[in-house]
Short mmCIF file of C-alpha atoms and ligand atoms in Angstrom, two decimals:
data_model
loop_
_atom_site.label_atom_id
_atom_site.label_comp_id
_atom_site.label_asym_id
_atom_site.label_seq_id
_atom_site.Cartn_x
_atom_site.Cartn_y
_atom_site.Cartn_z
CA MET A 1 117.12 89.16 92.41
CA ALA A 2 116.22 88.46 96.36
CA THR A 3 112.43 89.15 96.65
CA ASN A 4 113.24 90.48 100.24
CA ASP A 5 114.27 94.09 98.04
CA CYS A 6 111.45 93.72 96.12
CA ILE A 7 108.65 96.00 96.37
CA PHE A 8 105.79 94.19 95.53
CA CYS A 9 106.72 91.62 97.69
CA LYS A 10 106.84 93.95 100.09
CA ILE A 11 102.82 94.76 98.47
CA VAL A 12 102.68 91.69 99.93
CA LYS A 13 103.51 90.48 102.85
CA GLY A 14 101.62 93.85 103.94
CA GLU A 15 105.07 95.99 104.44
CA ILE A 16 103.76 99.03 102.54
CA PRO A 17 100.35 99.75 102.24
CA ASN A 18 98.38 99.30 99.10
CA GLN A 19 94.98 99.97 98.41
CA THR A 20 93.22 97.36 96.57
CA VAL A 21 90.68 96.93 93.99
CA LEU A 22 90.64 92.53 94.26
CA GLU A 23 92.58 89.39 96.15
CA ASP A 24 93.01 85.33 96.35
CA GLU A 25 94.79 84.10 97.43
CA ASN A 26 97.39 83.84 94.46
CA PHE A 27 96.92 87.15 92.95
CA LEU A 28 96.14 91.30 94.19
CA ALA A 29 94.94 94.06 92.13
CA PHE A 30 95.78 97.35 93.68
CA ASN A 31 95.36 100.92 92.39
CA ASP A 32 98.62 102.17 90.94
CA ILE A 33 100.57 104.83 93.07
CA ASN A 34 101.06 107.46 90.34
CA PRO A 35 97.85 106.46 87.55
CA ALA A 36 98.02 107.58 84.22
CA ARG A 37 94.15 107.35 83.13
CA LYS A 38 91.83 108.24 85.71
CA ILE A 39 91.50 104.47 86.72
CA HIS A 40 95.29 102.34 86.73
CA VAL A 41 95.15 99.50 88.36
CA LEU A 42 98.57 97.21 88.43
CA VAL A 43 97.58 92.68 88.90
CA ILE A 44 100.43 90.67 90.33
CA PRO A 45 100.77 87.32 91.03
CA LYS A 46 101.66 86.64 95.20
CA GLU A 47 104.83 84.92 93.93
CA HIS A 48 107.10 86.75 92.73
CA TYR A 49 108.20 86.06 89.18
CA ASP A 50 110.85 88.92 86.87
CA SER A 51 108.29 89.52 84.64
CA PHE A 52 105.77 87.87 81.98
CA ASP A 53 108.38 85.92 80.44
CA VAL A 54 108.76 83.07 82.76
CA ILE A 55 105.68 82.51 84.49
CA PRO A 56 104.74 79.14 83.89
CA PRO A 57 101.39 78.98 81.42
CA LYS A 58 99.09 77.53 83.85
CA ILE A 59 99.55 80.28 86.03
CA MET A 60 99.33 82.22 83.13
CA GLY A 61 95.90 81.42 82.58
CA ASN A 62 95.01 81.44 86.82
CA MET A 63 96.75 84.52 86.15
CA THR A 64 94.11 85.67 83.13
CA ALA A 65 90.84 84.18 85.48
CA PHE A 66 91.51 86.91 87.72
CA ILE A 67 92.24 89.90 84.75
CA GLN A 68 89.10 89.61 84.21
CA LYS A 69 87.47 89.87 87.61
CA VAL A 70 89.32 92.24 88.25
CA ALA A 71 87.62 93.93 84.87
CA SER A 72 84.27 93.22 85.78
CA LYS A 73 84.63 95.02 89.12
CA LEU A 74 86.38 98.14 88.20
CA GLY A 75 82.81 98.32 85.85
CA ILE A 76 84.75 98.79 82.56
CA LYS A 77 84.22 95.92 80.34
CA GLU A 78 81.47 97.90 78.58
CA ASP A 79 83.44 100.23 77.99
CA GLY A 80 86.66 98.52 77.28
CA TYR A 81 90.90 99.24 78.88
CA ARG A 82 94.29 98.37 77.99
CA LEU A 83 96.30 95.55 79.29
CA ILE A 84 100.16 95.91 79.70
CA THR A 85 102.52 94.44 80.84
CA ASN A 86 105.60 95.40 80.08
CA ILE A 87 109.51 93.32 79.89
CA GLY A 88 112.72 94.65 80.95
CA GLN A 89 114.73 96.90 80.08
CA HIS A 90 113.63 97.55 76.79
CA GLY A 91 109.99 96.74 77.33
CA GLY A 92 110.75 99.71 79.82
CA GLN A 93 109.70 97.70 83.17
CA GLU A 94 110.97 99.60 86.51
CA VAL A 95 109.89 96.63 88.80
CA PRO A 96 110.70 93.91 87.88
CA HIS A 97 108.22 91.60 89.94
CA LEU A 98 105.65 90.68 87.39
CA HIS A 99 102.48 93.42 87.01
CA PHE A 100 100.00 93.80 84.55
CA HIS A 101 98.85 97.73 84.53
CA ILE A 102 94.84 97.98 83.62
CA LEU A 103 94.18 101.61 82.76
CA ALA A 104 90.45 102.13 82.03
CA GLY A 105 88.14 105.25 82.75
CA GLU A 106 89.20 106.74 79.60
CA TYR A 107 90.48 106.65 75.69
CA ALA A 108 94.07 105.39 76.99
CA GLY A 109 95.84 106.58 73.58
CA ARG A 110 97.91 105.21 70.78
CA LEU A 111 99.86 102.02 71.66
CA THR A 112 102.82 104.90 72.60
CA GLY A 113 102.30 107.63 73.69
CA GLU A 114 107.04 108.52 73.63
CA GLN A 115 108.22 109.17 70.41
CA LEU A 116 111.21 106.45 69.10
CA LYS A 117 114.38 108.53 68.07
P1 LIG B 201 106.21 99.02 85.71
O1 LIG B 201 107.07 100.27 84.44
O2 LIG B 201 107.69 98.17 86.28
O3 LIG B 201 105.78 98.47 84.88
O4 LIG B 201 105.79 99.79 85.91
C1 LIG B 201 105.97 100.27 87.79
C2 LIG B 201 104.72 100.17 88.48
O5 LIG B 201 104.69 100.73 88.95
C3 LIG B 201 104.39 102.07 87.74
O6 LIG B 201 103.14 102.85 87.22
C4 LIG B 201 104.07 102.96 89.44
O7 LIG B 201 103.31 103.98 89.32
C5 LIG B 201 103.85 102.15 90.01
N1 LIG B 201 104.27 101.71 91.79
C6 LIG B 201 105.65 101.98 92.22
N2 LIG B 201 105.72 101.59 93.25
C7 LIG B 201 104.91 101.61 93.30
C8 LIG B 201 104.52 101.37 94.76
O8 LIG B 201 105.21 101.11 95.85
N3 LIG B 201 102.51 101.49 95.12
C9 LIG B 201 101.93 101.39 94.07
N4 LIG B 201 100.97 101.35 94.53
N5 LIG B 201 102.65 101.37 92.68
C10 LIG B 201 103.78 101.59 92.43
ZN1 LIG B 202 108.54 90.92 94.41
#
């Protein structure tokens, strides 16, 4: 898709405001607009990738280190957290710019909230 239409690319460019948790040259962590848990942070690469399925493994390695820093900054390492990335339609992905959800601050619950039919 054209990255001009991507809401997370707009957040990276500062065209949509965000509550930043941590940022470096390549990655950005910000609060989810509709938090599902007490702490709900999204972590994205500044460069547009449609999903986890297409991110080069080397960049994913750097993103892993960044996510660990975000967890440190949030002070959630001891109690733990859930890290999720949704991929495509069956994964339930709504924003087609790779993002990891960090859910924390309370028990995240069982793996899936919706019953399979
Ligand atoms: P997905 O379903 O694609 O895995 O998750 C998309 C997430 O992006 C949702 O949790 C939704 O609340 C969040 N979101 C969508 N638009 C915005 C926005 O403009 N700002 C922020 N901070 N979060 C957003
Ligand atoms: Zn994008």
